[in-house]
Coordinates of C-alpha atoms in Angstrom, one line a residue:
Chain P
M1 CA -101.7 7.7 180.8
L2 CA -103.2 5.1 178.5
A3 CA -105.6 7.8 176.9
R4 CA -102.2 9.7 176.1
L5 CA -100.6 6.8 174.6
R6 CA -103.4 6.1 172.4
W7 CA -103.4 9.7 171.3
I8 CA -99.6 9.5 170.5
M9 CA -100.1 6.3 168.7
N10 CA -103.1 7.7 166.7
R11 CA -100.9 10.7 165.6
I12 CA -97.8 8.5 164.6
E13 CA -100.2 6.2 162.5
D14 CA -101.7 9.2 160.7
T15 CA -98.6 11.0 160.1
V16 CA -96.5 8.1 158.8
L17 CA -99.7 7.1 156.5
V18 CA -99.5 10.6 154.9
L19 CA -96.0 10.5 154.5
V20 CA -96.0 7.0 152.8
L21 CA -98.8 7.8 150.4
G22 CA -97.1 11.3 149.5
G23 CA -93.8 9.5 148.9
M24 CA -95.7 6.9 146.8
I25 CA -97.2 9.5 144.7
L26 CA -94.0 11.6 144.4
F27 CA -91.8 8.6 143.3
A28 CA -94.3 7.1 141.0
V29 CA -94.9 10.4 139.2
L30 CA -91.2 11.2 139.1
Q31 CA -90.2 8.0 137.4
I32 CA -92.8 8.5 134.7
G33 CA -91.6 12.1 134.2
L34 CA -88.0 11.0 133.9
R35 CA -88.5 8.2 131.9
N36 CA -90.8 10.1 129.3
F37 CA -89.2 13.3 129.0
F38 CA -85.5 12.7 130.0
D39 CA -85.3 8.9 129.1
T40 CA -83.6 7.9 132.3
G41 CA -85.0 6.9 135.6
I42 CA -83.9 5.9 139.2
L43 CA -83.1 2.4 139.5
W44 CA -84.6 1.9 143.0
S45 CA -87.8 3.9 142.4
D46 CA -90.0 1.1 141.3
P47 CA -89.3 -1.2 144.0
L48 CA -89.4 1.6 146.6
V49 CA -93.0 2.6 145.4
R50 CA -94.0 -1.2 145.6
V51 CA -92.7 -1.5 149.1
L52 CA -94.7 1.8 149.8
V53 CA -97.7 0.3 148.7
L54 CA -97.4 -2.6 151.3
W55 CA -96.7 0.1 153.9
A56 CA -99.7 2.2 153.0
G57 CA -101.9 -0.8 152.9
L58 CA -100.7 -2.2 156.5
I59 CA -100.7 1.2 158.0
G60 CA -104.1 1.8 156.5
A61 CA -105.3 -1.7 157.9
M62 CA -103.8 -0.5 161.6
V63 CA -106.1 2.8 161.3
A64 CA -108.9 0.5 160.1
A65 CA -108.4 -1.5 163.2
R66 CA -108.5 1.5 165.3
L67 CA -111.5 2.9 163.8
D68 CA -113.2 -0.6 163.5
R69 CA -113.7 -0.2 159.9
H70 CA -112.3 -3.6 158.6
I71 CA -114.6 -5.8 156.1
V72 CA -116.8 -7.9 158.0
I73 CA -119.4 -10.4 156.9
S74 CA -122.6 -8.5 158.2
A75 CA -125.4 -10.7 157.0
L76 CA -126.2 -12.0 160.4
A77 CA -125.5 -8.9 162.4
H78 CA -128.4 -7.1 160.8
F79 CA -130.8 -9.4 162.4
M80 CA -129.1 -9.6 166.0
N81 CA -130.5 -7.8 168.8
P82 CA -128.1 -5.2 170.2
H83 CA -127.2 -7.2 173.2
W84 CA -126.2 -10.4 171.3
K85 CA -124.4 -8.3 168.9
L86 CA -122.2 -6.8 171.5
G87 CA -121.5 -10.3 173.2
A88 CA -120.6 -11.7 169.8
R89 CA -118.2 -8.8 169.1
V90 CA -116.4 -9.4 172.5
V91 CA -115.7 -13.0 171.1
T92 CA -114.9 -12.1 167.7
D93 CA -112.7 -9.2 168.5
L94 CA -110.7 -11.3 171.0
A95 CA -110.3 -14.1 168.3
A96 CA -109.2 -11.4 165.8
A97 CA -106.7 -10.3 168.4
V98 CA -105.2 -13.6 168.9
V99 CA -105.0 -14.2 165.2
C100 CA -103.2 -11.0 164.8
L101 CA -100.6 -11.9 167.5
V102 CA -99.8 -15.2 166.1
V103 CA -99.2 -13.6 162.6
T104 CA -97.1 -11.1 164.5
W105 CA -94.9 -14.0 165.9
V106 CA -94.4 -15.9 162.6
S107 CA -93.8 -12.7 160.7
L108 CA -91.0 -11.5 163.3
R109 CA -89.5 -15.1 162.7
F110 CA -89.6 -14.4 158.8
V111 CA -88.0 -10.8 159.4
F112 CA -85.4 -12.1 161.7
A113 CA -84.4 -14.8 159.1
D114 CA -83.9 -12.0 156.6
Y115 CA -81.8 -9.9 159.2
V116 CA -79.6 -12.8 159.8
A117 CA -79.0 -13.6 156.4
R118 CA -78.5 -10.0 155.5
T119 CA -80.9 -10.1 152.5
M120 CA -80.9 -6.9 150.5
A121 CA -84.4 -5.5 149.0
F122 CA -83.0 -2.8 146.7
A123 CA -80.1 -0.4 146.4
A124 CA -78.6 -0.3 150.0
V125 CA -81.9 -1.1 151.9
P126 CA -81.9 -4.3 153.8
A127 CA -84.9 -6.5 153.2
W128 CA -85.7 -6.5 156.9
V129 CA -86.4 -2.8 157.1
C130 CA -89.1 -3.1 154.4
E131 CA -90.6 -6.1 156.0
I132 CA -90.5 -4.9 159.5
I133 CA -94.0 -3.3 158.9
I134 CA -95.7 -6.6 158.8
P135 CA -95.1 -7.6 162.5
I136 CA -95.5 -4.1 163.6
A137 CA -99.0 -3.8 161.8
F138 CA -100.3 -7.1 163.1
L139 CA -99.1 -6.3 166.5
V140 CA -100.7 -3.1 166.9
M141 CA -103.8 -4.5 165.2
G142 CA -103.7 -7.4 167.7
V143 CA -103.7 -4.6 170.6
R144 CA -106.4 -2.7 169.1
Y145 CA -108.8 -5.7 168.8
A146 CA -107.9 -6.8 172.4
L147 CA -108.8 -3.3 173.5
H148 CA -112.0 -3.3 171.4
S149 CA -113.0 -6.6 173.0
L150 CA -112.3 -5.3 176.5
D151 CA -114.3 -2.2 175.9
R152 CA -117.3 -4.1 174.7
A153 CA -117.0 -6.4 177.5
R154 CA -117.1 -3.7 179.9
E155 CA -120.0 -2.2 178.2
L156 CA -121.8 -5.6 178.2
L157 CA -121.2 -6.0 182.0
G158 CA -122.3 -2.3 182.5
R159 CA -125.6 -2.9 180.8
A160 CA -126.1 -6.3 182.9
A161 CA -125.5 -4.4 186.1
Chain R
M1 CA -108.9 -29.4 161.5
I2 CA -112.6 -29.4 160.3
L3 CA -113.8 -28.5 163.7
A4 CA -111.5 -25.4 163.9
T5 CA -112.5 -24.4 160.3
L6 CA -116.2 -24.7 161.2
G7 CA -115.5 -22.7 164.3
L8 CA -113.8 -19.8 162.3
L9 CA -116.7 -19.7 159.9
A10 CA -119.0 -19.4 162.8
L11 CA -117.0 -16.3 164.0
A12 CA -116.8 -15.0 160.6
V13 CA -120.7 -14.9 160.3
L14 CA -120.7 -13.3 163.8
G15 CA -118.8 -10.4 162.6
M16 CA -115.0 -11.4 163.0
P17 CA -112.9 -9.1 160.7
L18 CA -112.5 -11.1 157.5
F19 CA -108.7 -10.7 157.2
A20 CA -108.4 -12.2 160.6
V21 CA -110.6 -15.2 159.5
I22 CA -108.6 -15.8 156.2
A23 CA -105.3 -15.3 158.1
A24 CA -106.4 -18.0 160.5
L25 CA -107.6 -20.4 157.7
A26 CA -104.2 -20.1 156.1
L27 CA -102.4 -20.7 159.5
L28 CA -104.6 -23.6 160.2
G29 CA -104.0 -25.1 156.5
F30 CA -100.1 -24.7 156.8
Y31 CA -100.0 -26.1 160.2
S32 CA -101.9 -29.2 159.1
S33 CA -99.6 -29.6 156.3
D34 CA -96.5 -29.4 158.6
I35 CA -95.2 -26.2 156.6
D36 CA -93.7 -23.3 158.5
L37 CA -96.1 -20.9 159.4
S38 CA -93.8 -18.0 158.5
V39 CA -94.9 -18.7 154.9
V40 CA -97.8 -16.5 155.8
A41 CA -95.7 -13.6 156.3
I42 CA -93.7 -14.4 153.2
E43 CA -96.8 -14.5 151.0
L44 CA -98.1 -11.2 152.3
Y45 CA -94.8 -9.7 151.7
R46 CA -95.0 -11.0 148.0
M47 CA -97.4 -8.5 147.3
V48 CA -94.4 -6.0 146.7
D49 CA -93.5 -8.2 143.7
N50 CA -96.7 -7.2 142.0
P51 CA -96.4 -3.8 140.1
V52 CA -100.2 -3.6 139.4
L53 CA -101.1 -3.1 143.0
V54 CA -99.6 0.3 142.8
A55 CA -102.7 1.2 141.1
I56 CA -105.0 0.5 143.9
P57 CA -104.0 3.2 146.6
L58 CA -103.4 5.7 143.7
F59 CA -106.8 5.4 142.0
T60 CA -108.5 5.2 145.4
F61 CA -107.1 8.4 146.4
T62 CA -108.0 9.9 143.0
G63 CA -111.5 8.7 143.7
F64 CA -111.6 10.4 147.1
L65 CA -110.5 13.5 145.9
L66 CA -112.9 13.5 143.1
S67 CA -115.9 12.8 145.5
E68 CA -114.6 15.6 147.8
S69 CA -114.7 18.3 145.0
R70 CA -117.6 19.4 143.2
A71 CA -117.0 17.1 140.3
S72 CA -120.1 15.3 140.8
H73 CA -122.1 18.6 140.1
R74 CA -120.2 19.4 137.0
L75 CA -120.7 15.8 135.8
V76 CA -124.4 15.8 136.2
R77 CA -124.7 19.3 134.4
L78 CA -122.5 17.9 131.6
T79 CA -124.6 14.8 131.1
E80 CA -127.8 16.7 131.5
A81 CA -126.8 19.4 128.7
F82 CA -126.0 16.5 126.3
L83 CA -128.5 13.8 127.1
G84 CA -131.3 15.6 129.1
W85 CA -133.4 16.2 125.5
L86 CA -133.8 12.7 125.1
P87 CA -137.2 10.9 126.3
G88 CA -136.5 9.5 129.8
G89 CA -133.5 12.1 129.5
L90 CA -133.1 12.6 133.3
A91 CA -133.1 8.8 133.9
I92 CA -130.4 8.4 131.3
V93 CA -128.4 11.2 132.7
A94 CA -128.5 9.5 135.8
L95 CA -127.4 6.1 134.6
F96 CA -124.6 7.7 132.7
A97 CA -123.5 10.1 135.4
C98 CA -123.6 7.1 138.0
A99 CA -121.7 4.8 135.8
I100 CA -118.9 7.5 134.9
F101 CA -118.7 8.4 138.7
T102 CA -118.5 4.9 140.1
A103 CA -115.8 3.9 137.5
L104 CA -113.5 6.8 138.6
T105 CA -114.3 6.5 142.2
G106 CA -114.6 2.8 142.9
A107 CA -117.9 1.4 143.9
S108 CA -117.6 2.3 147.5
G109 CA -121.3 3.6 147.7
V110 CA -120.1 7.3 147.4
T111 CA -121.9 7.5 143.9
I112 CA -125.4 7.3 145.8
I113 CA -124.1 10.1 148.2
A114 CA -122.6 12.3 145.6
I115 CA -124.7 11.8 142.3
G116 CA -128.0 10.4 143.8
A117 CA -128.4 13.3 146.3
L118 CA -128.2 15.7 143.3
L119 CA -130.3 13.8 141.0
Y120 CA -133.1 12.6 143.3
P121 CA -134.8 16.0 143.7
A122 CA -134.3 16.7 139.8
L123 CA -135.9 13.4 139.0
K124 CA -138.7 14.1 141.4
E125 CA -139.1 17.5 140.0
G126 CA -139.1 16.1 136.4
G127 CA -142.3 14.2 137.2
Y128 CA -140.7 10.7 137.5
Q129 CA -142.5 8.5 139.9
E130 CA -140.8 8.4 143.2
R131 CA -140.5 4.5 143.2
F132 CA -138.8 4.5 139.8
S133 CA -136.3 7.3 141.0
L134 CA -135.5 5.6 144.2
G135 CA -134.9 2.1 142.5
L136 CA -132.9 3.9 139.7
L137 CA -130.5 5.7 142.2
T138 CA -130.1 2.7 144.6
S139 CA -129.3 0.2 141.8
S140 CA -127.1 2.4 139.7
G141 CA -124.7 3.2 142.6
S142 CA -122.8 0.1 141.5
L143 CA -123.1 0.8 137.9
G144 CA -119.8 1.4 136.0
L145 CA -118.1 -1.4 138.2
L146 CA -117.1 -3.1 134.8
F147 CA -115.5 0.1 133.6
P148 CA -111.9 0.9 133.9
P149 CA -110.2 1.7 136.3
S150 CA -112.2 -0.1 138.7
I151 CA -110.4 -1.8 141.6
V152 CA -112.4 -4.9 141.4
L153 CA -111.3 -5.7 137.9
I154 CA -107.6 -5.0 139.2
I155 CA -108.0 -7.4 142.3
Y156 CA -109.7 -10.2 140.0
G157 CA -106.7 -10.0 137.7
V158 CA -104.4 -10.2 140.8
I159 CA -106.1 -13.3 142.1
A160 CA -106.3 -15.0 138.7
Q161 CA -102.7 -14.4 138.0
Q162 CA -101.8 -16.0 141.5
L163 CA -103.4 -19.4 140.5
N164 CA -101.1 -20.2 137.5
L165 CA -103.7 -21.3 135.3
G166 CA -101.4 -21.4 132.1
Q167 CA -103.1 -18.6 130.6
P168 CA -101.9 -15.2 131.0
I169 CA -104.4 -12.7 132.4
S170 CA -103.4 -9.2 132.2
I171 CA -105.0 -6.2 134.0
D172 CA -105.2 -4.4 130.7
D173 CA -107.3 -7.4 129.3
M174 CA -109.7 -7.0 132.1
F175 CA -110.1 -3.4 131.7
L176 CA -110.9 -4.0 128.0
A177 CA -113.2 -7.0 128.7
G178 CA -115.4 -5.1 131.0
L179 CA -116.1 -2.4 128.5
L180 CA -118.9 -4.0 126.2
P181 CA -120.7 -5.8 129.1
G182 CA -120.7 -2.6 131.0
L183 CA -122.2 -0.8 128.1
L184 CA -124.7 -3.6 127.5
M185 CA -126.2 -2.9 131.1
L186 CA -126.1 0.7 130.6
A187 CA -128.0 0.4 127.3
M188 CA -130.7 -2.0 128.8
L189 CA -131.4 0.5 131.8
S190 CA -131.4 3.3 129.4
L191 CA -134.1 1.5 127.4
Y192 CA -136.2 1.1 130.5
G193 CA -135.5 4.8 131.3
I194 CA -136.7 5.8 127.8
W195 CA -139.9 3.6 128.4
A196 CA -140.5 5.2 131.8
G197 CA -139.7 8.6 130.5
W198 CA -142.5 8.1 127.9
H199 CA -145.2 8.3 130.6
V200 CA -143.8 11.3 132.2
P201 CA -146.2 14.1 131.6
R202 CA -143.7 17.0 131.8
R203 CA -142.4 18.3 128.5
R204 CA -138.9 17.3 127.6
M205 CA -136.1 19.9 127.8
A206 CA -134.8 21.1 124.5
F207 CA -131.1 20.8 123.8
S208 CA -129.5 24.2 124.1
W209 CA -126.0 25.1 122.6
G210 CA -125.5 27.7 125.4
E211 CA -126.0 25.4 128.2
A212 CA -123.9 22.7 126.6
L213 CA -121.0 25.0 126.0
G214 CA -121.4 26.3 129.6
A215 CA -121.3 22.9 131.0
L216 CA -118.3 22.0 128.9
R217 CA -116.4 25.0 129.9
E218 CA -117.2 24.5 133.5
A219 CA -115.9 20.9 133.4
I220 CA -113.0 21.5 130.9
W221 CA -110.4 20.5 133.4
E222 CA -112.0 17.2 134.4
L223 CA -112.8 16.3 130.8
P224 CA -109.3 14.9 130.0
L225 CA -109.3 12.6 133.1
P226 CA -111.1 9.6 131.2
V227 CA -108.9 10.3 128.3
I228 CA -105.9 10.0 130.5
V229 CA -107.1 6.9 132.1
L230 CA -108.6 5.2 129.3
G231 CA -106.5 6.4 126.5
G232 CA -103.2 5.7 128.2
I233 CA -104.1 2.2 129.1
Y234 CA -106.1 1.2 125.8
S235 CA -103.3 3.0 123.5
G236 CA -100.5 1.1 125.5
L237 CA -99.0 4.2 126.5
F238 CA -99.2 3.6 130.2
A239 CA -99.5 0.5 132.4
A240 CA -102.6 0.7 134.8
S241 CA -100.2 1.7 137.6
E242 CA -98.7 4.7 135.7
A243 CA -102.2 5.7 134.5
A244 CA -103.1 5.9 138.1
A245 CA -100.0 8.0 139.0
V246 CA -100.7 10.4 136.2
S247 CA -104.3 10.7 137.3
V248 CA -103.6 11.3 140.8
L249 CA -101.2 14.1 140.0
Y250 CA -103.7 15.7 137.4
V251 CA -106.6 15.4 140.1
L252 CA -104.5 16.9 142.7
I253 CA -103.6 19.9 140.6
I254 CA -106.8 20.6 139.1
E255 CA -109.0 20.1 142.4
V256 CA -106.4 21.8 144.6
L257 CA -105.1 24.6 142.6
V258 CA -107.2 25.1 139.5
Y259 CA -110.9 24.6 141.0
R260 CA -109.5 25.3 144.5
E261 CA -112.3 23.2 146.0
I262 CA -110.2 21.2 148.3
P263 CA -108.2 23.0 150.7
L264 CA -104.6 22.0 151.3
R265 CA -105.2 21.4 155.0
D266 CA -107.9 18.9 154.2
L267 CA -105.4 16.7 152.2
P268 CA -104.1 14.7 155.0
R269 CA -107.6 14.0 156.2
I270 CA -108.6 12.7 152.5
M271 CA -105.4 10.7 152.3
R272 CA -106.1 8.9 155.5
E273 CA -109.8 8.2 154.7
S274 CA -108.8 6.6 151.4
M275 CA -105.9 4.7 152.9
V276 CA -108.4 3.1 155.5
V277 CA -110.4 1.7 152.6
V278 CA -107.0 0.6 150.7
G279 CA -105.8 -1.0 154.0
G280 CA -109.0 -2.9 154.4
V281 CA -108.8 -4.3 150.9
L282 CA -105.0 -4.9 150.6
I283 CA -104.7 -6.8 153.8
I284 CA -107.5 -9.1 152.8
L285 CA -106.0 -9.7 149.5
G286 CA -102.3 -10.2 151.3
V287 CA -103.7 -12.9 153.6
A288 CA -105.8 -14.5 150.7
L289 CA -102.7 -14.9 148.6
A290 CA -101.3 -17.0 151.5
S291 CA -104.5 -19.0 152.0
T292 CA -105.0 -19.5 148.1
N293 CA -101.5 -20.8 148.0
W294 CA -102.2 -23.4 150.5
L295 CA -105.6 -24.2 148.7
I296 CA -103.3 -25.0 145.5
D297 CA -100.9 -27.0 147.5
A298 CA -103.6 -29.2 149.1
E299 CA -105.3 -29.4 145.6
V300 CA -108.6 -28.2 146.9
P301 CA -109.7 -26.8 143.6
M302 CA -108.9 -30.1 141.9
H303 CA -110.9 -32.1 144.2
L304 CA -113.7 -29.8 144.1
F305 CA -113.6 -30.1 140.2
E306 CA -113.8 -33.8 140.5
W307 CA -116.8 -33.6 142.5
V308 CA -118.4 -31.0 140.3
R309 CA -117.7 -33.0 137.2
A310 CA -119.3 -36.1 138.7
H311 CA -122.6 -34.1 138.9
V312 CA -122.4 -31.8 136.1
D313 CA -121.1 -32.7 132.6
D314 CA -121.7 -29.8 130.3
R315 CA -120.5 -26.1 130.1
L316 CA -124.0 -24.6 130.0
T317 CA -125.4 -26.5 133.0
F318 CA -122.2 -25.4 134.8
L319 CA -122.7 -21.8 133.8
L320 CA -126.5 -22.0 135.0
L321 CA -125.5 -23.4 138.3
L322 CA -122.7 -20.8 138.6
N323 CA -125.2 -17.8 137.9
I324 CA -127.5 -19.1 140.5
F325 CA -124.7 -19.5 143.0
L326 CA -123.1 -16.3 142.3
I327 CA -126.4 -14.3 142.7
V328 CA -127.0 -15.9 146.2
L329 CA -123.3 -15.4 147.0
G330 CA -123.7 -11.5 146.1
M331 CA -126.7 -11.5 148.6
V332 CA -124.5 -12.6 151.5
L333 CA -120.9 -11.7 150.9
D334 CA -119.7 -8.1 149.8
I335 CA -117.7 -7.9 146.5
F336 CA -114.2 -7.9 148.1
S337 CA -114.9 -11.0 150.4
A338 CA -116.4 -12.9 147.6
L339 CA -113.5 -12.1 145.1
V340 CA -110.6 -13.4 147.6
L341 CA -112.7 -16.3 149.0
I342 CA -114.7 -17.8 146.0
V343 CA -112.5 -17.0 142.8
P344 CA -109.7 -19.3 143.8
L345 CA -112.0 -22.2 144.2
I346 CA -114.1 -21.7 141.0
L347 CA -111.8 -20.4 138.5
P348 CA -109.9 -23.4 138.1
I349 CA -113.1 -25.4 137.8
A350 CA -114.3 -22.9 135.3
V351 CA -111.1 -23.1 133.2
A352 CA -111.4 -27.0 133.2
F353 CA -114.9 -26.5 131.5
G354 CA -113.4 -24.2 129.1
I355 CA -114.4 -20.9 130.2
H356 CA -111.9 -18.2 129.5
P357 CA -110.7 -16.8 132.8
V358 CA -111.2 -13.2 131.8
H359 CA -114.8 -13.9 131.0
L360 CA -115.3 -15.6 134.2
G361 CA -114.1 -12.5 135.8
I362 CA -116.6 -10.3 134.0
V363 CA -119.4 -12.9 134.8
F364 CA -118.4 -12.9 138.5
L365 CA -118.1 -9.1 138.9
A366 CA -121.4 -8.5 137.0
N367 CA -123.2 -10.8 139.3
M368 CA -121.6 -9.3 142.3
Q369 CA -122.8 -5.8 141.0
I370 CA -126.2 -6.8 141.6
G371 CA -125.3 -8.0 145.1
Y372 CA -124.5 -4.4 145.8
F373 CA -128.6 -3.7 146.2
T374 CA -130.0 -7.1 147.2
P375 CA -130.9 -7.8 150.8
P376 CA -129.7 -8.6 153.2
V377 CA -126.1 -7.2 153.0
G378 CA -126.2 -5.0 150.0
M379 CA -124.3 -2.0 150.9
N380 CA -126.1 0.5 148.6
L381 CA -129.4 -0.3 150.0
F382 CA -128.2 0.9 153.4
I383 CA -126.6 4.0 152.1
A384 CA -129.7 4.8 150.0
S385 CA -131.8 4.2 152.9
Y386 CA -129.6 6.6 155.1
R387 CA -129.4 9.2 152.3
F388 CA -133.1 9.1 151.1
Q389 CA -134.5 8.3 154.5
R390 CA -136.4 5.4 153.1
S391 CA -137.1 2.0 154.7
L392 CA -134.9 -0.9 153.3
A393 CA -138.2 -2.7 152.3
E394 CA -139.2 0.1 150.3
L395 CA -136.0 0.4 148.5
V396 CA -135.8 -3.3 147.9
A397 CA -139.1 -3.1 146.2
A398 CA -138.3 0.1 144.2
S399 CA -135.1 -1.8 142.8
L400 CA -137.0 -5.1 142.0
P401 CA -137.3 -3.9 138.0
Y402 CA -133.8 -3.0 138.0
F403 CA -132.7 -6.2 139.5
F404 CA -134.6 -8.2 136.6
I405 CA -133.0 -6.0 134.0
L406 CA -129.6 -6.4 135.3
L407 CA -130.2 -10.1 135.8
G408 CA -131.1 -10.2 132.2
S409 CA -127.8 -8.6 131.1
V410 CA -126.0 -11.1 133.4
L411 CA -127.4 -13.9 131.6
I412 CA -126.5 -12.3 128.1
I413 CA -123.0 -11.8 129.4
T414 CA -122.6 -15.2 130.8
Y415 CA -123.8 -17.0 127.6
W416 CA -122.2 -14.9 125.3
P417 CA -118.5 -14.9 126.0
A418 CA -117.6 -13.0 122.9
L419 CA -119.0 -9.8 124.3
S420 CA -116.4 -9.9 126.9
L421 CA -113.7 -11.3 124.9
F422 CA -114.2 -9.3 121.6
L423 CA -111.9 -6.6 122.5
I424 CA -109.0 -8.7 123.7
K425 CA -109.1 -11.4 120.9
G426 CA -111.0 -9.9 118.1
P427 CA -114.0 -11.8 116.3

């Protein structure tokens, strides 16, 4: 069940990521073409592309959390023995999960404030729709790191036994 | 507060993802200043106000496409055809090919895999000492970092803009400023290559028009790419983000439809791989914009400056200390972490000492470029060790002459600001 949920989650992340990058390329190129060859442009294209950059970055970060490929300071890790390294990762992944969940909470409040105020981002798109990716991304990353921490704790216990 | 900060730094050193460390620092900082924590999300969302950031995913994806295709083969053949006849020809070929490839793909270590793997056997066959070749390829994996459209130039510009220094810093300026210092590094390393090539017993290759034309014809579709990127930006025809959009479209067309080296079904995978890198960088940048904002609110750079000024009173001493600090920093931090964590602290101080922010950026990145192959964290050491199946110690020893040459160039770049600023301001 959990494995199936993870599989679905991974596919959603990958698909949306490809669509977002594809859309970003499409609109960025279209805008340049329209401006240079037809002396016109789509008014909401530039803000849309900039929002897509945020989405691509955050969904990319979600996938990076899943694949454990976020940038870390690795100076010490090279000199730790595997056992200690695993133990350290149980703690650091848990800490990362907690931080992600706190950011989820504070960004939800930010999104909700814009929802209530009916702030508009561009054209007829409300701001909260563009912003919603922030709490989503941090929630998913929080869950991923909690799972990483759990997996590593299990591995550590398995070794000790 | 101090205790929590120290705890976080300990976690960071133990391997906590850096974006989470910075986010936590920002949260702690705003909490202690009684500011609503939603400000972290607001700052993160402010990334959508910056049109320059569009260039980061687009150029990164372009670089991934290029490294998946056989562009590296064509680039090596082309440089070999035109530079191979020089004394130390192959070494110079390696330097130029590495620099061009790194500039176009970003310094992600892919240069060593793509170009190094091609040139290592060639250098060996060409009679160069093994130690010389290993050092050359390991240290050149980050050469080209100062050439546009390198991502780190863009990121430095974005961070510097955030600091409100009273002096405008445009990404185009950064792209111009890196050019001559990058060429200086290339020239100094080439001289070393020529000197080393003099002692290579094997005869040099002769220049052949046939091979030159053949190499040109093979790479004909990729040749306009530097023109699009550099020409577009330098002529003012495109902004950086527009040059990125045009490059991505152009590279997609030539690699998928003309050379047919990337099947359509591979595109989603390449897109995902490139966005994982972009995500890792952008999320750090996003949370760092929040933490930087807190630093400025809390006047941390100002206090730091007062402390520094109490101990250092002239610009030259400051620059000297800065160089030592940055070399050590490059040894323990990767370039992205160093950029977002350290630039907000030292740039205001440097500006107060009368250093131009664009010049500081070039000095900073030139130092960090060396950090790519210094122990213990130099990423290119690990990639080269994996790729060439050599021990880290061996690669560190082999890179030593290059370390000193690049250190020399960094000192020139540091104490000769005009080299970086000439193209923006004129003599």
